[in-house]
C-alpha cells in the first residue's frame, strides 16, 4: 500500500482517482445482441447461451421440480443463516414504508402523494464460480415488501445447464415469480424487450460484469429503468488510534478480494495506526485463498495520512465511497458530517461483511462516486410516487387567477382557458 | 379526433402508440459538442452560443444588476401570482420530508437510514418565445427545501443576450445560486464537465427539446444523474356522464397546444359524452392563438369508448399517462386502482393547469409510459438516502456465524475472516 502524508488539496483528485475502463468497444457488441434478441426472441437467446455459457437448453425457464431439488440440497445450517439474514433485511426495509403525504395547500386545494409498486421487475444475478445468492435477498425481499407483482430473475446457467442451488433456494424463499437460465447481455435484452418465454419488465436491478453494465445502460434507451450505474466495488476506512489494526486490515482485505479492480483506501490521523494496518494486511494476506486477487488490488490501494479529522471528512466527501467504515474516537463528527457515501459502518465490531450479508441494510450501493447523487437500493427503489389533487369550487376560486396570469405570461392561452371556463360557471 | 368503440385488447397497443422519434442522427452532434466542451471549456461554449443562439457574450454569468433590473420589470400582479404558486409548492414539497428510519434488526445490530441533499445540482430551463418560469419554481423550490448548496441554472439567451425577466425573477425568488446564459447541448455539457466559468454538478434537472434530451442521456455516461428521460407531454382524461364536456374539451386543448407531438386521449363509458366533447373541442379550438399547433395534435388524438370502468382502468394503467384527469361518478375506483400515472387530477374543478402552475404538486413528470417505473420530481429527487449501521459486541455474536456461513458459501474467505477475527477476540 502506498502511504501519502498530508497531501495538498491539489493532489486529492489524483489520489482519489478510480480505475477507469473504456466501454466504447463493448457497445457495438451490446447493440448487436440487443437488436438480435429484439427481432428473434428466444431463438437469439438460445444462440448466445450456447455461445457464451457453452450449453444448449431446451427451455430457459427453471421448473418447479428443479427448484424443489435445489431446496433439498442446501445444507440446513446455511438455510438458517439465509433465513436470519432475510429476517433482518425484511425488518429494515419494511421500516422504510412511508405514509401518504396529504396537504391542503390552499383552502379547497387538496394535494397528496402515494407510492405504488413498480409492477414488473427483473433481477440479474451473476453466475461464475461463487453463487451470489445474497444479492437475491437484497433485491427480492424489498421487491416483495413493496408489492411488485412480477419478480423475474435471470442468471446464467453453468456448463451443466444449471443455476446454483443456493440461488434457487433464496429465490423461492423470497417469492421470486419466475427464474430463467439466461445471463449476460442476452438476459438484459430479454428483460428489455420480452421474448416468447421471458417477460418484459419495467425496471432491472442487479450487479454484473462490464457487459451487463453496458447492457443495462442501453436498456434505459428503450424506456426500461435501472437501479443505478455500476462500477468496481470500493471501501474507504477512517481509523484513528481507537481502531483495532487487525480488524481494519481484515476489512480492507475483504474488499480487496472482490476483484483486481477493487478500490481500498485507508484515511487516518495516526501514523502509528497506518503502519500497524500495513503490517497486519501483509500478515493476513498470506492465508487467503483469493490471495493473488487481493494482493493485486492491495498493491493499488492507498493510505492517506491527514493532520485533522476535518480535513479527513472533506476528503472522504470528495471521494464519495460506496462503503465507509469509521473507527474513530469522535464518530459522531463523521456520522453528522458525511454527505456522500453509500453505506456507513461505525465502530470496531461493524465489519462491512455484516452489511454485505445479514445486518439488514442493502448491499446494492452506488460505486464510482455515484453516492454524490444516487441512493443505494432501498424500498423506494421498487415504487414510484404518484401525486393526486382534488380542487373544490372554492379552491379554484382561490388559485384560479394566479394560474390565469402565469399561463398567459408563458403564452399558453389554452392553459388559461381551462381555468377561465370553470371560473365563469362559478360567477353565475 | 378519431373515436374507437370497444376496441379488443389486441388493438390496445396500437391505439396507445406514442409518437416516436429517432434520435440516432442527433447522437453524433451531441457527442461532438460534449467532446469540444470537455476539452475547450468556455471557449467552446461561446462558439456554440454564437452559432445556435446568434449572440456573442462577454460572459455567460448573469450579473446581480441584471437580476435586479429583471425583478423590477416583472409586473407586480404576476409577482403575486408567482409567490402564491411558490407558497403552495413549498407547502406540498416540505410535507414530503421523511423521518430517519432507525431499527434494531437483531439485538445489538442497529441500522438506520438518513437522507442527505445532493450538494450540486443543475437546472435547465428552455428558452424560446415563451419564458417557462414555472419550471424554475418546480425545480428550485424543492432543491432549496432539500438543502442543495449549489443550485445552478442554465437557460439560452435571446438575440439580445438576455434571459427573460420572469425566469430571472423566479430564480432569485427561489434561491438559485448562479444563473448562466447558456442553452442546448452546450449547457448540459458544461454542467457535466464544468468549465472555467460554469461549475460541474452531480445531477441535472429540467425539460428541453430532443437535443437537450439526448444530451442529458449522454451526461449519465459521465456519472452525472438526471431527473428522468423525457418525451412529448401527454394527457389522458377519463370522463363519464358526470363530467362537464366543455371543461374536458378545455383540458384536452390545454395539452394539445404544447406541441404538434403532444398526445391527448379521452377514455369514456358514455357515448353521449364522447360526442359532446368532440363538439366542444371544435368550438373552443377556433379562438386559440396557438390554434394551428393544437389542431394538429388534436387531429392525431383519440377517443376510446369502453363498456366498463374496469376495462377503462386497465387500459389507462397500460398506457401509463403523464397527466390523468378523472371526472367520474365512482372516482374512488380510479384513485384506488391507478398504478401507472405521473399526476392525477380529480373532479370537475381540477384542471391540469392547476398542477402545471399553482396547486403545489410538481409538473416535472414521467412521459412516454415512464410512469410505469419513474416518479415525477419530488423532494426525494434532490436527496439520496445513506444507510448507517453500528453493531455491538453482543450484536456481532448474534449474527456473526450467519455471516461466516454465507460468505464461505459465496467463496469469499476474507469476508468471513473479517467476522471471525472479531468473534475470536470476544471468546477470550
PDB file of N, CA, C and O in Angstrom, chain B residues 30 33-34 37-38 45 122-126 152-156 182-195 198-201 203-222 224-227:
ATOM      1  N   UNK B  30     -24.394  15.554 -30.580  1.00  0.00           N
ATOM      2  CA  UNK B  30     -24.293  15.707 -29.123  1.00  0.00           C
ATOM      3  C   UNK B  30     -22.912  15.262 -28.637  1.00  0.00           C
ATOM      4  O   UNK B  30     -22.260  15.966 -27.849  1.00  0.00           O
ATOM      5  N   UNK B  33     -20.205  17.886 -29.521  1.00  0.00           N
ATOM      6  CA  UNK B  33     -20.239  19.105 -28.695  1.00  0.00           C
ATOM      7  C   UNK B  33     -19.749  18.787 -27.270  1.00  0.00           C
ATOM      8  O   UNK B  33     -19.021  19.576 -26.661  1.00  0.00           O
ATOM      9  N   UNK B  34     -20.111  17.608 -26.759  1.00  0.00           N
ATOM     10  CA  UNK B  34     -19.611  17.205 -25.438  1.00  0.00           C
ATOM     11  C   UNK B  34     -18.079  17.162 -25.426  1.00  0.00           C
ATOM     12  O   UNK B  34     -17.446  17.684 -24.510  1.00  0.00           O
ATOM     13  N   UNK B  37     -16.649  20.753 -25.512  1.00  0.00           N
ATOM     14  CA  UNK B  37     -16.789  21.483 -24.236  1.00  0.00           C
ATOM     15  C   UNK B  37     -15.871  20.882 -23.176  1.00  0.00           C
ATOM     16  O   UNK B  37     -15.262  21.596 -22.376  1.00  0.00           O
ATOM     17  N   UNK B  38     -15.727  19.567 -23.192  1.00  0.00           N
ATOM     18  CA  UNK B  38     -14.844  18.904 -22.229  1.00  0.00           C
ATOM     19  C   UNK B  38     -13.406  19.400 -22.410  1.00  0.00           C
ATOM     20  O   UNK B  38     -12.698  19.683 -21.449  1.00  0.00           O
ATOM     21  N   UNK B  45     -18.034  26.773 -25.423  1.00  0.00           N
ATOM     22  CA  UNK B  45     -19.397  27.204 -25.084  1.00  0.00           C
ATOM     23  C   UNK B  45     -19.760  28.489 -25.836  1.00  0.00           C
ATOM     24  O   UNK B  45     -20.826  28.585 -26.446  1.00  0.00           O
ATOM     25  N   UNK B 122     -27.925  21.072 -11.221  1.00  0.00           N
ATOM     26  CA  UNK B 122     -28.099  21.975 -12.360  1.00  0.00           C
ATOM     27  C   UNK B 122     -29.544  21.945 -12.823  1.00  0.00           C
ATOM     28  O   UNK B 122     -30.154  20.886 -12.893  1.00  0.00           O
ATOM     29  N   UNK B 123     -30.100  23.124 -13.112  1.00  0.00           N
ATOM     30  CA  UNK B 123     -31.463  23.220 -13.638  1.00  0.00           C
ATOM     31  C   UNK B 123     -31.397  23.748 -15.059  1.00  0.00           C
ATOM     32  O   UNK B 123     -30.768  24.783 -15.302  1.00  0.00           O
ATOM     33  N   UNK B 124     -32.036  23.053 -15.985  1.00  0.00           N
ATOM     34  CA  UNK B 124     -32.078  23.551 -17.354  1.00  0.00           C
ATOM     35  C   UNK B 124     -33.471  24.109 -17.645  1.00  0.00           C
ATOM     36  O   UNK B 124     -34.475  23.409 -17.469  1.00  0.00           O
ATOM     37  N   UNK B 125     -33.530  25.362 -18.060  1.00  0.00           N
ATOM     38  CA  UNK B 125     -34.806  25.994 -18.406  1.00  0.00           C
ATOM     39  C   UNK B 125     -34.742  26.414 -19.875  1.00  0.00           C
ATOM     40  O   UNK B 125     -33.896  27.215 -20.250  1.00  0.00           O
ATOM     41  N   UNK B 126     -35.631  25.842 -20.708  1.00  0.00           N
ATOM     42  CA  UNK B 126     -35.588  26.162 -22.137  1.00  0.00           C
ATOM     43  C   UNK B 126     -35.890  27.637 -22.394  1.00  0.00           C
ATOM     44  O   UNK B 126     -36.513  28.303 -21.562  1.00  0.00           O
ATOM     45  N   UNK B 152     -27.505  25.612  -9.749  1.00  0.00           N
ATOM     46  CA  UNK B 152     -27.019  26.304 -10.943  1.00  0.00           C
ATOM     47  C   UNK B 152     -28.095  26.265 -12.018  1.00  0.00           C
ATOM     48  O   UNK B 152     -28.596  25.183 -12.335  1.00  0.00           O
ATOM     49  N   UNK B 153     -28.449  27.406 -12.567  1.00  0.00           N
ATOM     50  CA  UNK B 153     -29.479  27.445 -13.606  1.00  0.00           C
ATOM     51  C   UNK B 153     -28.868  27.852 -14.946  1.00  0.00           C
ATOM     52  O   UNK B 153     -28.125  28.827 -15.019  1.00  0.00           O
ATOM     53  N   UNK B 154     -29.166  27.094 -15.981  1.00  0.00           N
ATOM     54  CA  UNK B 154     -28.745  27.449 -17.342  1.00  0.00           C
ATOM     55  C   UNK B 154     -29.977  27.632 -18.219  1.00  0.00           C
ATOM     56  O   UNK B 154     -30.907  26.824 -18.174  1.00  0.00           O
ATOM     57  N   UNK B 155     -29.960  28.679 -19.018  1.00  0.00           N
ATOM     58  CA  UNK B 155     -31.054  28.951 -19.953  1.00  0.00           C
ATOM     59  C   UNK B 155     -30.478  29.731 -21.131  1.00  0.00           C
ATOM     60  O   UNK B 155     -29.616  30.587 -20.936  1.00  0.00           O
ATOM     61  N   UNK B 156     -30.922  29.428 -22.339  1.00  0.00           N
ATOM     62  CA  UNK B 156     -30.316  30.091 -23.501  1.00  0.00           C
ATOM     63  C   UNK B 156     -30.662  31.579 -23.559  1.00  0.00           C
ATOM     64  O   UNK B 156     -31.778  31.965 -23.226  1.00  0.00           O
ATOM     65  N   UNK B 182     -26.656  30.081 -21.102  1.00  0.00           N
ATOM     66  CA  UNK B 182     -26.156  29.038 -21.989  1.00  0.00           C
ATOM     67  C   UNK B 182     -27.260  28.005 -22.154  1.00  0.00           C
ATOM     68  O   UNK B 182     -27.950  27.657 -21.189  1.00  0.00           O
ATOM     69  N   UNK B 183     -27.454  27.571 -23.391  1.00  0.00           N
ATOM     70  CA  UNK B 183     -28.583  26.684 -23.669  1.00  0.00           C
ATOM     71  C   UNK B 183     -28.154  25.412 -24.373  1.00  0.00           C
ATOM     72  O   UNK B 183     -26.959  25.184 -24.603  1.00  0.00           O
ATOM     73  N   UNK B 184     -29.134  24.590 -24.686  1.00  0.00           N
ATOM     74  CA  UNK B 184     -28.949  23.422 -25.538  1.00  0.00           C
ATOM     75  C   UNK B 184     -27.905  22.436 -25.046  1.00  0.00           C
ATOM     76  O   UNK B 184     -27.652  22.296 -23.849  1.00  0.00           O
ATOM     77  N   UNK B 185     -27.317  21.751 -26.009  1.00  0.00           N
ATOM     78  CA  UNK B 185     -26.341  20.702 -25.708  1.00  0.00           C
ATOM     79  C   UNK B 185     -25.160  21.268 -24.926  1.00  0.00           C
ATOM     80  O   UNK B 185     -24.662  20.647 -23.989  1.00  0.00           O
ATOM     81  N   UNK B 186     -24.722  22.493 -25.282  1.00  0.00           N
ATOM     82  CA  UNK B 186     -23.546  23.067 -24.622  1.00  0.00           C
ATOM     83  C   UNK B 186     -23.823  23.356 -23.141  1.00  0.00           C
ATOM     84  O   UNK B 186     -22.898  23.292 -22.316  1.00  0.00           O
ATOM     85  N   UNK B 187     -25.069  23.624 -22.780  1.00  0.00           N
ATOM     86  CA  UNK B 187     -25.404  23.833 -21.363  1.00  0.00           C
ATOM     87  C   UNK B 187     -25.253  22.522 -20.597  1.00  0.00           C
ATOM     88  O   UNK B 187     -24.644  22.479 -19.515  1.00  0.00           O
ATOM     89  N   UNK B 188     -25.809  21.449 -21.155  1.00  0.00           N
ATOM     90  CA  UNK B 188     -25.752  20.151 -20.469  1.00  0.00           C
ATOM     91  C   UNK B 188     -24.299  19.673 -20.377  1.00  0.00           C
ATOM     92  O   UNK B 188     -23.861  19.147 -19.347  1.00  0.00           O
ATOM     93  N   UNK B 189     -23.521  19.916 -21.444  1.00  0.00           N
ATOM     94  CA  UNK B 189     -22.098  19.540 -21.422  1.00  0.00           C
ATOM     95  C   UNK B 189     -21.342  20.333 -20.357  1.00  0.00           C
ATOM     96  O   UNK B 189     -20.500  19.790 -19.634  1.00  0.00           O
ATOM     97  N   UNK B 190     -21.636  21.626 -20.235  1.00  0.00           N
ATOM     98  CA  UNK B 190     -20.972  22.465 -19.227  1.00  0.00           C
ATOM     99  C   UNK B 190     -21.262  21.960 -17.817  1.00  0.00           C
ATOM    100  O   UNK B 190     -20.369  21.881 -16.974  1.00  0.00           O
ATOM    101  N   UNK B 191     -22.526  21.635 -17.546  1.00  0.00           N
ATOM    102  CA  UNK B 191     -22.899  21.152 -16.215  1.00  0.00           C
ATOM    103  C   UNK B 191     -22.279  19.773 -15.949  1.00  0.00           C
ATOM    104  O   UNK B 191     -22.031  19.400 -14.808  1.00  0.00           O
ATOM    105  N   UNK B 192     -22.034  19.013 -17.008  1.00  0.00           N
ATOM    106  CA  UNK B 192     -21.455  17.675 -16.865  1.00  0.00           C
ATOM    107  C   UNK B 192     -19.961  17.729 -16.541  1.00  0.00           C
ATOM    108  O   UNK B 192     -19.485  17.028 -15.651  1.00  0.00           O
ATOM    109  N   UNK B 193     -19.227  18.580 -17.263  1.00  0.00           N
ATOM    110  CA  UNK B 193     -17.767  18.605 -17.093  1.00  0.00           C
ATOM    111  C   UNK B 193     -17.288  19.791 -16.269  1.00  0.00           C
ATOM    112  O   UNK B 193     -16.190  19.772 -15.717  1.00  0.00           O
ATOM    113  N   UNK B 194     -18.093  20.850 -16.191  1.00  0.00           N
ATOM    114  CA  UNK B 194     -17.629  22.110 -15.635  1.00  0.00           C
ATOM    115  C   UNK B 194     -16.748  22.818 -16.654  1.00  0.00           C
ATOM    116  O   UNK B 194     -16.096  22.182 -17.483  1.00  0.00           O
ATOM    117  N   UNK B 195     -16.769  24.147 -16.631  1.00  0.00           N
ATOM    118  CA  UNK B 195     -15.852  24.939 -17.460  1.00  0.00           C
ATOM    119  C   UNK B 195     -15.175  25.924 -16.515  1.00  0.00           C
ATOM    120  O   UNK B 195     -15.416  25.883 -15.308  1.00  0.00           O
ATOM    121  N   UNK B 198     -18.527  27.857 -15.527  1.00  0.00           N
ATOM    122  CA  UNK B 198     -19.731  27.125 -15.094  1.00  0.00           C
ATOM    123  C   UNK B 198     -19.327  25.904 -14.264  1.00  0.00           C
ATOM    124  O   UNK B 198     -18.506  25.096 -14.702  1.00  0.00           O
ATOM    125  N   UNK B 199     -19.882  25.770 -13.055  1.00  0.00           N
ATOM    126  CA  UNK B 199     -19.482  24.644 -12.217  1.00  0.00           C
ATOM    127  C   UNK B 199     -20.093  23.308 -12.659  1.00  0.00           C
ATOM    128  O   UNK B 199     -21.199  23.264 -13.184  1.00  0.00           O
ATOM    129  N   UNK B 200     -19.331  22.262 -12.424  1.00  0.00           N
ATOM    130  CA  UNK B 200     -19.802  20.888 -12.632  1.00  0.00           C
ATOM    131  C   UNK B 200     -20.844  20.559 -11.559  1.00  0.00           C
ATOM    132  O   UNK B 200     -20.707  21.000 -10.421  1.00  0.00           O
ATOM    133  N   UNK B 201     -21.876  19.791 -11.918  1.00  0.00           N
ATOM    134  CA  UNK B 201     -22.889  19.400 -10.929  1.00  0.00           C
ATOM    135  C   UNK B 201     -23.024  17.879 -10.871  1.00  0.00           C
ATOM    136  O   UNK B 201     -22.450  17.162 -11.701  1.00  0.00           O
ATOM    137  N   UNK B 203     -26.212  16.333 -10.533  1.00  0.00           N
ATOM    138  CA  UNK B 203     -27.493  15.893 -11.106  1.00  0.00           C
ATOM    139  C   UNK B 203     -28.104  17.047 -11.887  1.00  0.00           C
ATOM    140  O   UNK B 203     -28.046  18.192 -11.440  1.00  0.00           O
ATOM    141  N   UNK B 204     -28.677  16.727 -13.049  1.00  0.00           N
ATOM    142  CA  UNK B 204     -29.263  17.739 -13.923  1.00  0.00           C
ATOM    143  C   UNK B 204     -30.766  17.508 -14.040  1.00  0.00           C
ATOM    144  O   UNK B 204     -31.208  16.389 -14.277  1.00  0.00           O
ATOM    145  N   UNK B 205     -31.531  18.578 -13.870  1.00  0.00           N
ATOM    146  CA  UNK B 205     -32.988  18.536 -13.941  1.00  0.00           C
ATOM    147  C   UNK B 205     -33.477  19.445 -15.064  1.00  0.00           C
ATOM    148  O   UNK B 205     -32.822  20.428 -15.386  1.00  0.00           O
ATOM    149  N   UNK B 206     -34.667  19.136 -15.562  1.00  0.00           N
ATOM    150  CA  UNK B 206     -35.328  20.098 -16.418  1.00  0.00           C
ATOM    151  C   UNK B 206     -35.650  19.588 -17.798  1.00  0.00           C
ATOM    152  O   UNK B 206     -35.027  18.653 -18.298  1.00  0.00           O
ATOM    153  N   UNK B 207     -36.637  20.226 -18.429  1.00  0.00           N
ATOM    154  CA  UNK B 207     -37.114  19.802 -19.745  1.00  0.00           C
ATOM    155  C   UNK B 207     -36.252  20.385 -20.862  1.00  0.00           C
ATOM    156  O   UNK B 207     -35.339  21.161 -20.600  1.00  0.00           O
ATOM    157  N   UNK B 208     -36.546  20.006 -22.070  1.00  0.00           N
ATOM    158  CA  UNK B 208     -35.790  20.562 -23.203  1.00  0.00           C
ATOM    159  C   UNK B 208     -36.216  19.884 -24.474  1.00  0.00           C
ATOM    160  O   UNK B 208     -36.998  18.920 -24.454  1.00  0.00           O
ATOM    161  N   UNK B 209     -35.716  20.368 -25.582  1.00  0.00           N
ATOM    162  CA  UNK B 209     -36.020  19.745 -26.868  1.00  0.00           C
ATOM    163  C   UNK B 209     -35.252  18.424 -27.006  1.00  0.00           C
ATOM    164  O   UNK B 209     -34.575  17.995 -26.079  1.00  0.00           O
ATOM    165  N   UNK B 210     -35.339  17.815 -28.185  1.00  0.00           N
ATOM    166  CA  UNK B 210     -34.724  16.491 -28.328  1.00  0.00           C
ATOM    167  C   UNK B 210     -33.195  16.523 -28.209  1.00  0.00           C
ATOM    168  O   UNK B 210     -32.588  15.549 -27.772  1.00  0.00           O
ATOM    169  N   UNK B 211     -32.573  17.668 -28.536  1.00  0.00           N
ATOM    170  CA  UNK B 211     -31.120  17.783 -28.378  1.00  0.00           C
ATOM    171  C   UNK B 211     -30.748  17.742 -26.892  1.00  0.00           C
ATOM    172  O   UNK B 211     -29.805  17.069 -26.487  1.00  0.00           O
ATOM    173  N   UNK B 212     -31.505  18.475 -26.103  1.00  0.00           N
ATOM    174  CA  UNK B 212     -31.274  18.505 -24.654  1.00  0.00           C
ATOM    175  C   UNK B 212     -31.530  17.121 -24.049  1.00  0.00           C
ATOM    176  O   UNK B 212     -30.774  16.651 -23.188  1.00  0.00           O
ATOM    177  N   UNK B 213     -32.577  16.468 -24.523  1.00  0.00           N
ATOM    178  CA  UNK B 213     -32.910  15.131 -24.025  1.00  0.00           C
ATOM    179  C   UNK B 213     -31.773  14.144 -24.281  1.00  0.00           C
ATOM    180  O   UNK B 213     -31.361  13.403 -23.386  1.00  0.00           O
ATOM    181  N   UNK B 214     -31.250  14.153 -25.497  1.00  0.00           N
ATOM    182  CA  UNK B 214     -30.151  13.245 -25.820  1.00  0.00           C
ATOM    183  C   UNK B 214     -28.890  13.642 -25.031  1.00  0.00           C
ATOM    184  O   UNK B 214     -28.148  12.788 -24.550  1.00  0.00           O
ATOM    185  N   UNK B 215     -28.673  14.941 -24.865  1.00  0.00           N
ATOM    186  CA  UNK B 215     -27.511  15.410 -24.102  1.00  0.00           C
ATOM    187  C   UNK B 215     -27.594  14.943 -22.647  1.00  0.00           C
ATOM    188  O   UNK B 215     -26.599  14.513 -22.052  1.00  0.00           O
ATOM    189  N   UNK B 216     -28.789  15.002 -22.064  1.00  0.00           N
ATOM    190  CA  UNK B 216     -28.949  14.537 -20.674  1.00  0.00           C
ATOM    191  C   UNK B 216     -28.664  13.043 -20.581  1.00  0.00           C
ATOM    192  O   UNK B 216     -28.034  12.573 -19.640  1.00  0.00           O
ATOM    193  N   UNK B 217     -29.151  12.303 -21.561  1.00  0.00           N
ATOM    194  CA  UNK B 217     -28.880  10.850 -21.580  1.00  0.00           C
ATOM    195  C   UNK B 217     -27.371  10.604 -21.648  1.00  0.00           C
ATOM    196  O   UNK B 217     -26.834   9.745 -20.945  1.00  0.00           O
ATOM    197  N   UNK B 218     -26.670  11.388 -22.460  1.00  0.00           N
ATOM    198  CA  UNK B 218     -25.218  11.216 -22.578  1.00  0.00           C
ATOM    199  C   UNK B 218     -24.514  11.598 -21.271  1.00  0.00           C
ATOM    200  O   UNK B 218     -23.519  10.973 -20.874  1.00  0.00           O
ATOM    201  N   UNK B 219     -25.041  12.606 -20.585  1.00  0.00           N
ATOM    202  CA  UNK B 219     -24.442  13.042 -19.313  1.00  0.00           C
ATOM    203  C   UNK B 219     -24.361  11.887 -18.304  1.00  0.00           C
ATOM    204  O   UNK B 219     -23.398  11.781 -17.545  1.00  0.00           O
ATOM    205  N   UNK B 220     -25.375  11.001 -18.352  1.00  0.00           N
ATOM    206  CA  UNK B 220     -25.382   9.877 -17.397  1.00  0.00           C
ATOM    207  C   UNK B 220     -24.185   8.952 -17.612  1.00  0.00           C
ATOM    208  O   UNK B 220     -23.726   8.306 -16.691  1.00  0.00           O
ATOM    209  N   UNK B 221     -23.673   8.913 -18.823  1.00  0.00           N
ATOM    210  CA  UNK B 221     -22.491   8.094 -19.104  1.00  0.00           C
ATOM    211  C   UNK B 221     -21.260   8.624 -18.395  1.00  0.00           C
ATOM    212  O   UNK B 221     -20.302   7.899 -18.162  1.00  0.00           O
ATOM    213  N   UNK B 222     -21.270   9.937 -18.126  1.00  0.00           N
ATOM    214  CA  UNK B 222     -20.134  10.560 -17.445  1.00  0.00           C
ATOM    215  C   UNK B 222     -20.376  10.680 -15.941  1.00  0.00           C
ATOM    216  O   UNK B 222     -19.738  11.487 -15.270  1.00  0.00           O
ATOM    217  N   UNK B 224     -23.062  11.727 -14.266  1.00  0.00           N
ATOM    218  CA  UNK B 224     -23.998  12.731 -13.774  1.00  0.00           C
ATOM    219  C   UNK B 224     -25.408  12.131 -13.814  1.00  0.00           C
ATOM    220  O   UNK B 224     -25.800  11.546 -14.819  1.00  0.00           O
ATOM    221  N   UNK B 225     -26.146  12.272 -12.718  1.00  0.00           N
ATOM    222  CA  UNK B 225     -27.514  11.748 -12.701  1.00  0.00           C
ATOM    223  C   UNK B 225     -28.448  12.740 -13.377  1.00  0.00           C
ATOM    224  O   UNK B 225     -28.126  13.923 -13.507  1.00  0.00           O
ATOM    225  N   UNK B 226     -29.606  12.265 -13.835  1.00  0.00           N
ATOM    226  CA  UNK B 226     -30.622  13.163 -14.401  1.00  0.00           C
ATOM    227  C   UNK B 226     -31.963  12.873 -13.749  1.00  0.00           C
ATOM    228  O   UNK B 226     -32.155  11.808 -13.149  1.00  0.00           O
ATOM    229  N   UNK B 227     -32.877  13.844 -13.852  1.00  0.00           N
ATOM    230  CA  UNK B 227     -34.183  13.670 -13.208  1.00  0.00           C
ATOM    231  C   UNK B 227     -34.935  12.487 -13.804  1.00  0.00           C
ATOM    232  O   UNK B 227     -35.381  11.601 -13.088  1.00  0.00           O
TER     233      UNK B 227
END
